[in-house]
mmCIF file of C-alpha atoms in Angstrom:
data_model
loop_
_atom_site.group_PDB
_atom_site.id
_atom_site.type_symbol
_atom_site.label_atom_id
_atom_site.label_comp_id
_atom_site.label_asym_id
_atom_site.label_seq_id
_atom_site.Cartn_x
_atom_site.Cartn_y
_atom_site.Cartn_z
ATOM 1 C CA UNK R 15 57.456 -86.562 -4.761
ATOM 2 C CA UNK R 16 60.695 -85.340 -6.954
ATOM 3 C CA UNK R 17 63.281 -84.541 -4.408
ATOM 4 C CA UNK R 18 64.847 -80.952 -4.192
ATOM 5 C CA UNK R 19 67.941 -81.700 -5.678
ATOM 6 C CA UNK R 20 66.382 -83.603 -9.072
ATOM 7 C CA UNK R 21 63.614 -80.903 -9.170
ATOM 8 C CA UNK R 22 63.834 -78.298 -11.646
ATOM 9 C CA UNK R 23 61.618 -75.295 -13.657
ATOM 10 C CA UNK R 24 62.004 -77.178 -16.804
ATOM 11 C CA UNK R 25 60.516 -80.073 -15.889
ATOM 12 C CA UNK R 26 57.386 -78.516 -14.465
ATOM 13 C CA UNK R 27 56.727 -76.745 -16.975
ATOM 14 C CA UNK R 28 56.596 -79.933 -19.575
ATOM 15 C CA UNK R 29 54.047 -82.259 -16.723
ATOM 16 C CA UNK R 30 51.782 -79.088 -17.149
ATOM 17 C CA UNK R 31 52.193 -78.665 -20.877
ATOM 18 C CA UNK R 32 51.252 -82.543 -21.126
ATOM 19 C CA UNK R 33 47.409 -81.207 -19.656
ATOM 20 C CA UNK R 34 47.420 -79.216 -22.145
ATOM 21 C CA UNK R 35 44.416 -78.807 -23.669
ATOM 22 C CA UNK R 36 43.576 -75.733 -26.237
ATOM 23 C CA UNK R 37 39.158 -76.113 -25.807
ATOM 24 C CA UNK R 38 39.911 -75.156 -22.342
ATOM 25 C CA UNK R 39 42.788 -72.751 -22.177
ATOM 26 C CA UNK R 40 39.954 -70.471 -24.696
ATOM 27 C CA UNK R 41 37.231 -70.814 -21.921
ATOM 28 C CA UNK R 42 39.912 -70.005 -19.124
ATOM 29 C CA UNK R 43 41.271 -66.809 -21.226
ATOM 30 C CA UNK R 44 37.560 -65.470 -21.797
ATOM 31 C CA UNK R 45 36.845 -66.451 -17.785
ATOM 32 C CA UNK R 46 39.643 -64.897 -16.538
ATOM 33 C CA UNK R 47 39.269 -61.804 -19.195
ATOM 34 C CA UNK R 48 42.582 -61.537 -20.931
ATOM 35 C CA UNK R 49 41.294 -58.735 -23.528
ATOM 36 C CA UNK R 50 42.587 -56.221 -24.140
ATOM 37 C CA UNK R 51 41.895 -53.867 -21.545
ATOM 38 C CA UNK R 52 40.794 -56.750 -19.187
ATOM 39 C CA UNK R 53 41.680 -56.663 -15.767
ATOM 40 C CA UNK R 54 44.016 -60.367 -16.903
ATOM 41 C CA UNK R 55 45.293 -58.391 -20.365
ATOM 42 C CA UNK R 56 47.791 -60.568 -21.859
ATOM 43 C CA UNK R 57 47.445 -63.607 -19.426
ATOM 44 C CA UNK R 58 48.343 -66.619 -21.599
ATOM 45 C CA UNK R 59 46.779 -69.920 -20.633
ATOM 46 C CA UNK R 60 47.989 -74.045 -21.324
ATOM 47 C CA UNK R 61 43.882 -75.469 -20.198
ATOM 48 C CA UNK R 62 44.816 -77.639 -17.017
ATOM 49 C CA UNK R 63 43.019 -77.285 -14.312
ATOM 50 C CA UNK R 64 43.365 -76.454 -10.425
ATOM 51 C CA UNK R 65 43.445 -80.220 -9.855
ATOM 52 C CA UNK R 66 46.084 -81.078 -11.957
ATOM 53 C CA UNK R 67 47.747 -77.805 -11.099
ATOM 54 C CA UNK R 68 47.571 -78.964 -7.562
ATOM 55 C CA UNK R 69 48.361 -82.623 -8.399
ATOM 56 C CA UNK R 70 51.759 -81.494 -10.452
ATOM 57 C CA UNK R 71 52.939 -79.070 -7.512
ATOM 58 C CA UNK R 72 53.111 -82.382 -5.107
ATOM 59 C CA UNK R 73 54.800 -84.295 -7.387
ATOM 60 C CA UNK R 74 57.377 -81.649 -7.333
ATOM 61 C CA UNK R 75 56.856 -79.638 -3.661
ATOM 62 C CA UNK R 76 60.866 -80.099 -3.798
ATOM 63 C CA UNK R 77 61.644 -77.240 -6.255
ATOM 64 C CA UNK R 78 64.056 -74.693 -4.679
ATOM 65 C CA UNK R 79 63.532 -71.760 -4.673
ATOM 66 C CA UNK R 80 64.945 -70.261 -7.471
ATOM 67 C CA UNK R 81 63.045 -72.434 -9.728
ATOM 68 C CA UNK R 82 60.404 -71.391 -8.076
ATOM 69 C CA UNK R 83 60.850 -67.761 -8.921
ATOM 70 C CA UNK R 84 61.959 -68.328 -12.143
ATOM 71 C CA UNK R 85 57.788 -70.422 -12.523
ATOM 72 C CA UNK R 86 56.681 -67.207 -11.503
ATOM 73 C CA UNK R 87 57.773 -64.777 -14.144
ATOM 74 C CA UNK R 88 56.211 -67.224 -16.824
ATOM 75 C CA UNK R 89 53.887 -65.655 -18.639
ATOM 76 C CA UNK R 90 51.570 -68.808 -18.102
ATOM 77 C CA UNK R 91 49.252 -68.894 -16.391
ATOM 78 C CA UNK R 92 49.046 -72.119 -14.432
ATOM 79 C CA UNK R 93 52.762 -71.794 -14.350
ATOM 80 C CA UNK R 94 52.058 -69.090 -11.578
ATOM 81 C CA UNK R 95 49.586 -70.763 -9.850
ATOM 82 C CA UNK R 96 52.027 -74.199 -9.545
ATOM 83 C CA UNK R 97 54.051 -72.390 -8.329
ATOM 84 C CA UNK R 98 52.053 -70.897 -5.736
ATOM 85 C CA UNK R 99 50.870 -73.939 -4.895
ATOM 86 C CA UNK R 100 54.380 -75.322 -4.140
ATOM 87 C CA UNK R 101 55.038 -71.986 -2.367
ATOM 88 C CA UNK R 102 51.756 -73.214 -0.496
ATOM 89 C CA UNK R 103 52.850 -76.169 0.027
ATOM 90 C CA UNK R 104 56.381 -75.789 1.211
ATOM 91 C CA UNK R 105 54.723 -72.812 3.909
ATOM 92 C CA UNK R 106 52.484 -74.810 5.169
ATOM 93 C CA UNK R 107 55.326 -77.694 6.268
ATOM 94 C CA UNK R 108 57.536 -75.653 7.742
ATOM 95 C CA UNK R 109 54.894 -74.824 10.150
ATOM 96 C CA UNK R 110 53.968 -78.017 11.118
ATOM 97 C CA UNK R 111 57.485 -79.550 12.306
ATOM 98 C CA UNK R 112 57.675 -81.163 15.409
ATOM 99 C CA UNK R 113 60.202 -78.010 15.719
ATOM 100 C CA UNK R 114 58.824 -75.662 13.825
ATOM 101 C CA UNK R 115 61.275 -74.202 11.494
ATOM 102 C CA UNK R 116 60.593 -70.223 11.667
ATOM 103 C CA UNK R 117 63.420 -69.689 9.705
ATOM 104 C CA UNK R 118 62.031 -70.961 6.723
ATOM 105 C CA UNK R 119 59.094 -69.550 7.347
ATOM 106 C CA UNK R 120 60.236 -65.506 7.539
ATOM 107 C CA UNK R 121 62.479 -66.749 4.140
ATOM 108 C CA UNK R 122 58.874 -67.563 2.649
ATOM 109 C CA UNK R 123 56.833 -64.889 3.564
ATOM 110 C CA UNK R 124 59.147 -62.859 2.679
ATOM 111 C CA UNK R 125 59.938 -63.972 -0.998
ATOM 112 C CA UNK R 126 56.184 -64.283 -1.331
ATOM 113 C CA UNK R 127 55.832 -60.803 -0.986
ATOM 114 C CA UNK R 128 58.413 -59.351 -2.801
ATOM 115 C CA UNK R 129 56.922 -61.928 -5.830
ATOM 116 C CA UNK R 130 53.475 -59.479 -5.211
ATOM 117 C CA UNK R 131 55.242 -56.197 -5.305
ATOM 118 C CA UNK R 132 57.247 -57.343 -8.393
ATOM 119 C CA UNK R 133 53.569 -58.492 -9.909
ATOM 120 C CA UNK R 134 54.207 -62.157 -10.551
ATOM 121 C CA UNK R 135 50.541 -62.762 -7.916
ATOM 122 C CA UNK R 136 48.566 -61.175 -10.863
ATOM 123 C CA UNK R 137 45.056 -62.044 -10.567
ATOM 124 C CA UNK R 138 42.549 -63.158 -8.061
ATOM 125 C CA UNK R 139 43.003 -66.743 -8.586
ATOM 126 C CA UNK R 140 46.697 -66.113 -7.822
ATOM 127 C CA UNK R 141 45.631 -63.746 -5.143
ATOM 128 C CA UNK R 142 43.057 -66.297 -3.440
ATOM 129 C CA UNK R 143 44.963 -69.558 -3.503
ATOM 130 C CA UNK R 144 47.874 -67.830 -1.292
ATOM 131 C CA UNK R 145 47.484 -64.734 0.618
ATOM 132 C CA UNK R 146 46.148 -65.772 3.604
ATOM 133 C CA UNK R 147 47.877 -69.247 3.341
ATOM 134 C CA UNK R 148 51.179 -67.438 3.044
ATOM 135 C CA UNK R 149 51.475 -63.891 4.302
ATOM 136 C CA UNK R 150 48.277 -63.930 5.906
ATOM 137 C CA UNK R 151 49.011 -66.493 8.008
ATOM 138 C CA UNK R 152 53.112 -65.397 8.798
ATOM 139 C CA UNK R 153 51.740 -62.085 9.994
ATOM 140 C CA UNK R 154 49.146 -63.979 12.548
ATOM 141 C CA UNK R 155 52.084 -65.915 14.143
ATOM 142 C CA UNK R 156 55.544 -64.294 13.812
ATOM 143 C CA UNK R 157 58.599 -64.354 15.243
ATOM 144 C CA UNK R 158 60.880 -61.374 14.765
ATOM 145 C CA UNK R 159 63.556 -61.981 11.649
ATOM 146 C CA UNK R 160 65.169 -59.215 9.877
ATOM 147 C CA UNK R 161 63.442 -58.221 6.730
ATOM 148 C CA UNK R 162 60.325 -60.103 7.337
ATOM 149 C CA UNK R 163 57.043 -58.606 6.933
ATOM 150 C CA UNK R 164 55.489 -57.163 9.237
ATOM 151 C CA UNK R 165 51.698 -55.838 9.634
ATOM 152 C CA UNK R 166 51.862 -51.567 7.899
ATOM 153 C CA UNK R 167 52.700 -54.154 5.097
ATOM 154 C CA UNK R 168 49.153 -54.491 4.712
ATOM 155 C CA UNK R 169 48.624 -50.832 4.835
ATOM 156 C CA UNK R 170 50.899 -50.214 1.913
ATOM 157 C CA UNK R 171 49.352 -52.978 -0.698
ATOM 158 C CA UNK R 172 45.700 -51.774 0.442
ATOM 159 C CA UNK R 173 47.287 -48.018 -0.308
ATOM 160 C CA UNK R 174 49.102 -49.395 -3.896
ATOM 161 C CA UNK R 175 47.831 -48.885 -7.135
ATOM 162 C CA UNK R 176 48.046 -52.262 -8.261
ATOM 163 C CA UNK R 177 45.031 -53.718 -8.532
ATOM 164 C CA UNK R 178 46.633 -57.183 -7.684
ATOM 165 C CA UNK R 179 48.313 -55.213 -4.431
ATOM 166 C CA UNK R 180 44.990 -54.051 -2.572
ATOM 167 C CA UNK R 181 43.577 -57.524 -3.493
ATOM 168 C CA UNK R 182 47.006 -59.460 -1.425
ATOM 169 C CA UNK R 183 46.013 -57.315 1.571
ATOM 170 C CA UNK R 184 43.127 -57.253 2.066
ATOM 171 C CA UNK R 185 42.611 -61.096 1.057
ATOM 172 C CA UNK R 186 45.014 -61.717 4.040
ATOM 173 C CA UNK R 187 43.437 -60.819 6.594
ATOM 174 C CA UNK R 188 41.143 -63.613 6.103
ATOM 175 C CA UNK R 189 43.721 -65.928 7.960
ATOM 176 C CA UNK R 190 42.879 -64.280 10.797
ATOM 177 C CA UNK R 191 39.060 -64.162 9.729
ATOM 178 C CA UNK R 192 39.603 -68.469 10.334
ATOM 179 C CA UNK R 193 41.796 -67.467 13.677
ATOM 180 C CA UNK R 194 38.244 -65.348 15.255
ATOM 181 C CA UNK R 195 40.372 -62.485 15.444
ATOM 182 C CA UNK R 196 38.141 -58.945 12.477
ATOM 183 C CA UNK R 197 40.874 -56.166 14.159
ATOM 184 C CA UNK R 198 42.367 -56.895 10.906
ATOM 185 C CA UNK R 199 39.236 -56.715 8.061
ATOM 186 C CA UNK R 200 38.029 -53.876 10.205
ATOM 187 C CA UNK R 201 41.341 -51.924 9.744
ATOM 188 C CA UNK R 202 41.617 -52.167 6.868
ATOM 189 C CA UNK R 203 37.835 -52.932 4.945
ATOM 190 C CA UNK R 204 37.148 -49.447 5.164
ATOM 191 C CA UNK R 205 40.026 -47.386 3.078
ATOM 192 C CA UNK R 206 38.354 -50.180 -0.157
ATOM 193 C CA UNK R 207 35.216 -48.219 0.341
ATOM 194 C CA UNK R 208 36.097 -45.889 -2.537
ATOM 195 C CA UNK R 209 37.970 -48.246 -4.394
ATOM 196 C CA UNK R 210 37.706 -48.469 -8.198
ATOM 197 C CA UNK R 211 37.535 -51.756 -9.338
ATOM 198 C CA UNK R 212 35.133 -54.868 -8.357
ATOM 199 C CA UNK R 213 37.704 -57.585 -7.752
ATOM 200 C CA UNK R 214 38.099 -55.825 -4.425
ATOM 201 C CA UNK R 215 34.855 -54.752 -3.881
ATOM 202 C CA UNK R 216 34.342 -58.520 -4.286
ATOM 203 C CA UNK R 217 37.096 -59.656 -1.500
ATOM 204 C CA UNK R 218 36.632 -56.674 0.774
ATOM 205 C CA UNK R 219 33.236 -57.986 0.603
ATOM 206 C CA UNK R 220 34.153 -61.608 0.740
ATOM 207 C CA UNK R 221 36.138 -60.396 4.033
ATOM 208 C CA UNK R 222 33.235 -58.608 5.889
ATOM 209 C CA UNK R 223 30.659 -61.377 5.629
ATOM 210 C CA UNK R 224 33.008 -63.545 6.833
ATOM 211 C CA UNK R 225 33.941 -61.526 9.452
ATOM 212 C CA UNK R 226 29.891 -62.178 10.343
ATOM 213 C CA UNK R 227 30.139 -65.178 9.794
ATOM 214 C CA UNK R 228 33.155 -66.984 11.559
ATOM 215 C CA UNK R 229 33.945 -63.779 13.897
ATOM 216 C CA UNK R 230 31.346 -61.913 15.660
ATOM 217 C CA UNK R 231 28.046 -60.767 13.707
ATOM 218 C CA UNK R 232 27.368 -57.615 15.801
ATOM 219 C CA UNK R 233 30.517 -56.140 14.478
ATOM 220 C CA UNK R 234 29.266 -56.718 10.864
ATOM 221 C CA UNK R 235 26.486 -55.137 11.336
ATOM 222 C CA UNK R 236 28.642 -52.673 13.615
ATOM 223 C CA UNK R 237 30.266 -52.000 10.437
ATOM 224 C CA UNK R 238 27.601 -51.749 7.830
ATOM 225 C CA UNK R 239 25.222 -49.496 10.469
ATOM 226 C CA UNK R 240 28.743 -46.993 9.390
ATOM 227 C CA UNK R 241 29.731 -47.782 6.367
ATOM 228 C CA UNK R 242 26.917 -49.457 4.187
ATOM 229 C CA UNK R 243 25.655 -45.925 2.888
ATOM 230 C CA UNK R 244 28.466 -45.213 1.083
ATOM 231 C CA UNK R 245 29.611 -48.744 0.820
ATOM 232 C CA UNK R 246 30.165 -50.022 -3.188
ATOM 233 C CA UNK R 247 26.957 -52.788 -4.290
ATOM 234 C CA UNK R 248 28.968 -55.236 -4.728
ATOM 235 C CA UNK R 249 31.001 -55.300 -1.515
ATOM 236 C CA UNK R 250 27.739 -54.395 0.756
ATOM 237 C CA UNK R 251 26.236 -57.538 -1.898
ATOM 238 C CA UNK R 252 28.514 -59.579 -0.577
ATOM 239 C CA UNK R 253 29.040 -58.746 3.334
ATOM 240 C CA UNK R 254 25.145 -59.134 3.581
ATOM 241 C CA UNK R 255 25.096 -62.212 2.333
ATOM 242 C CA UNK R 256 24.532 -64.151 4.939
ATOM 243 C CA UNK R 257 21.633 -61.958 6.600
ATOM 244 C CA UNK R 258 18.577 -62.253 7.460
ATOM 245 C CA UNK R 259 17.153 -60.675 4.039
ATOM 246 C CA UNK R 260 14.958 -57.884 5.840
ATOM 247 C CA UNK R 261 18.890 -57.255 7.150
ATOM 248 C CA UNK R 262 19.754 -56.869 3.928
ATOM 249 C CA UNK R 263 17.472 -54.865 2.669
ATOM 250 C CA UNK R 264 17.437 -52.669 5.058
ATOM 251 C CA UNK R 265 21.235 -52.039 4.669
ATOM 252 C CA UNK R 266 20.639 -51.851 1.044
ATOM 253 C CA UNK R 267 17.902 -49.136 1.099
ATOM 254 C CA UNK R 268 20.561 -47.090 2.980
ATOM 255 C CA UNK R 269 23.151 -47.547 -0.126
#
């Protein structure tokens, strides 16, 4: 790990650039739909694998927040991912300390929400690697802190015209599901039934599936009874994935 005083965003970028693979970069650009009019339009890739990104993030775990902010402004996908992995690690360390650092947790949660609103967390893998680990984890166990994220911020995110903010809003509820609490997912999911984007359908269906698997299958079934007829096909498919085949067929027939 590079110390807090030594780490710089330029070092992080250089470390990632050393691992660049042009062939993998081209494949990633296709996989993450970067063509004109696609959800990842204009995103740039180095061709660095996720394990490699995580290894670099571990080396530069002491990067100051201003450096993380500068990395998040990069046009390069893996650079932004590395910044988020550093941020998640920092939040985890603040949460695990014997004397938990709630001031640091509040600061990091606020920093993350600001980055989301500024459009820095702007692809599905970036969202999924960070939303529940920072924003969700904070909201699950918050402390009084001026300006820190609150539950109403999830409502604002799922109502946003921005695809990625909506995905962050529903994915943040994963932290609650892991803790056995399905209420935030059940509160937000109905608002996304008419969402226009498949990437929100997949995330919402995923969280509903986890509701049934981790919290209470009866709560999932009650939601499906009330909403299956108007759920997008992909959302319903994800939500019913762990149910018996005959139940899946019955709910899908309701559409």
